C-alpha positions as a Markdown table, in Angstrom:
| # | Residue | x | y | z |
|---|---|---|---|---|
| 1 | Met | -138.6 | -117.2 | 102.9 |
| 2 | Asp | -137.9 | -116.0 | 106.1 |
| 3 | Gly | -136.9 | -112.6 | 105.2 |
| 4 | Arg | -132.7 | -113.0 | 106.2 |
| 5 | Gly | -131.0 | -113.4 | 102.9 |
| 6 | Arg | -129.0 | -116.5 | 103.1 |
| 7 | Phe | -127.5 | -116.0 | 99.2 |
| 8 | Leu | -126.1 | -113.5 | 96.9 |
| 9 | Ala | -125.3 | -114.2 | 93.1 |
| 10 | Ser | -124.4 | -110.9 | 90.9 |
| 11 | Ala | -122.2 | -110.6 | 87.7 |
| 12 | Thr | -121.7 | -106.5 | 86.5 |
| 13 | Arg | -120.4 | -105.6 | 83.3 |
| 14 | Gln | -118.3 | -102.6 | 83.3 |
| 15 | Pro | -116.0 | -100.7 | 80.3 |
| 16 | Leu | -112.2 | -102.6 | 80.3 |
| 17 | Glu | -110.8 | -98.6 | 81.4 |
| 18 | Gln | -112.7 | -98.9 | 84.5 |
| 19 | Ser | -111.3 | -101.5 | 87.0 |
| 20 | Phe | -113.2 | -103.4 | 89.8 |
| 21 | Phe | -111.8 | -102.4 | 93.6 |
| 22 | Trp | -111.6 | -105.7 | 95.8 |
| 23 | Asn | -110.0 | -104.7 | 99.6 |
| 24 | Ala | -108.7 | -107.7 | 100.3 |
| 25 | Gln | -106.7 | -106.1 | 102.7 |
| 26 | Leu | -110.0 | -105.4 | 104.5 |
| 27 | Ile | -111.4 | -108.9 | 104.2 |
| 28 | Lys | -110.8 | -111.6 | 107.8 |
| 29 | Pro | -109.1 | -114.0 | 107.6 |
| 30 | Pro | -108.1 | -113.1 | 104.3 |
| 31 | Ala | -109.1 | -113.9 | 100.8 |
| 32 | Asp | -106.7 | -116.9 | 98.9 |
| 33 | Pro | -106.5 | -116.6 | 94.9 |
| 34 | Leu | -108.4 | -118.6 | 92.8 |
| 35 | Pro | -107.7 | -119.4 | 89.7 |
| 36 | Leu | -110.5 | -118.9 | 87.5 |
| 37 | Gly | -110.6 | -116.4 | 85.0 |
| 38 | Asp | -108.2 | -113.3 | 84.6 |
| 39 | Lys | -108.2 | -112.5 | 88.7 |
| 40 | Gly | -110.4 | -114.2 | 91.8 |
| 41 | Ile | -110.7 | -114.1 | 95.4 |
| 42 | Val | -112.2 | -116.3 | 97.2 |
| 43 | Tyr | -113.2 | -115.8 | 101.3 |
| 44 | Asp | -114.9 | -117.5 | 104.0 |
| 45 | Thr | -118.6 | -115.9 | 103.1 |
| 46 | Gly | -118.1 | -115.5 | 99.4 |
| 47 | Ala | -116.1 | -115.3 | 95.9 |
| 48 | Arg | -115.2 | -112.9 | 93.5 |
| 49 | Val | -113.7 | -113.2 | 89.7 |
| 50 | Leu | -113.4 | -111.2 | 86.7 |
| 51 | Leu | -113.6 | -111.9 | 83.3 |
| 52 | Val | -112.1 | -109.6 | 80.7 |
| 53 | Cys | -114.0 | -109.5 | 76.9 |
| 54 | Lys | -112.2 | -108.4 | 74.1 |
| 55 | Gly | -113.5 | -109.6 | 71.3 |
| 56 | Ser | -115.0 | -108.2 | 68.1 |
| 57 | Gly | -117.2 | -105.0 | 69.7 |
| 58 | Glu | -116.0 | -103.4 | 72.3 |
| 59 | Pro | -113.3 | -104.3 | 75.1 |
| 60 | Phe | -115.0 | -104.9 | 78.6 |
| 61 | Gln | -115.2 | -106.5 | 82.1 |
| 62 | Val | -117.7 | -108.2 | 84.2 |
| 63 | Glu | -117.6 | -108.8 | 88.0 |
| 64 | Leu | -119.1 | -112.2 | 88.7 |
| 65 | Ala | -119.4 | -112.4 | 92.6 |
| 66 | Ile | -121.1 | -114.9 | 94.8 |
| 67 | Ser | -121.8 | -114.7 | 98.2 |
| 68 | Gly | -124.1 | -116.1 | 101.4 |
| 69 | Ser | -124.4 | -117.1 | 105.1 |
| 70 | Ile | -122.4 | -119.9 | 106.4 |
| 71 | Asp | -124.1 | -120.3 | 109.7 |
| 72 | Gln | -125.1 | -124.0 | 107.8 |
| 73 | Val | -121.5 | -125.4 | 106.6 |
| 74 | Glu | -119.4 | -127.0 | 108.3 |
| 75 | Lys | -116.5 | -125.6 | 109.9 |
| 76 | Gly | -113.5 | -125.1 | 106.9 |
| 77 | Gly | -115.8 | -125.5 | 104.3 |
| 78 | Ser | -117.2 | -122.4 | 102.9 |
| 79 | Arg | -114.3 | -122.0 | 100.4 |
| 80 | Pro | -114.7 | -124.9 | 99.2 |
| 81 | Leu | -117.6 | -124.5 | 98.5 |
| 82 | Phe | -117.7 | -120.7 | 97.1 |
| 83 | Thr | -115.1 | -122.3 | 95.4 |
| 84 | Gln | -116.9 | -125.4 | 93.4 |
| 85 | Leu | -120.0 | -122.6 | 92.9 |
| 86 | Met | -118.1 | -120.2 | 91.6 |
| 87 | Lys | -116.6 | -122.4 | 89.1 |
| 88 | Lys | -120.4 | -123.6 | 87.2 |
| 89 | Phe | -121.0 | -119.5 | 87.4 |
| 90 | Val | -117.8 | -118.7 | 85.4 |
| 91 | Glu | -118.7 | -121.3 | 83.0 |
| 92 | Ala | -121.9 | -119.9 | 82.7 |
| 93 | Gly | -120.4 | -116.3 | 82.4 |
| 94 | Arg | -118.2 | -117.2 | 79.6 |
| 95 | Gln | -121.1 | -119.3 | 78.0 |
| 96 | Gln | -123.4 | -115.7 | 78.3 |
| 97 | Thr | -120.3 | -112.9 | 77.2 |
| 98 | Lys | -118.8 | -115.7 | 74.9 |
| 99 | Cys | -115.0 | -114.1 | 76.6 |
| 100 | Gly | -111.9 | -116.6 | 76.6 |
| 101 | Ile | -114.3 | -119.3 | 74.4 |
């Protein structure tokens, strides 16, 4: 509404033999592991989760990513907030892709 980005959610699908590159060493303060999907991290301004999908068709993987402004979030509250949002996003992603169901 005011032209400022506050929240972004994305889902990217690609073949299993390719890989998503997360340079966790560049994230400051360091990211924490997120026990969702096949691999996950949470950091102060977002979270990422990888879902590997091996079904009856061609195997693929999906990266779910969320990020956003933390200006209005209480100090220390952004990682728990992004963790809760990502739990819901992973659940919806699994239902849509049939990964892990």
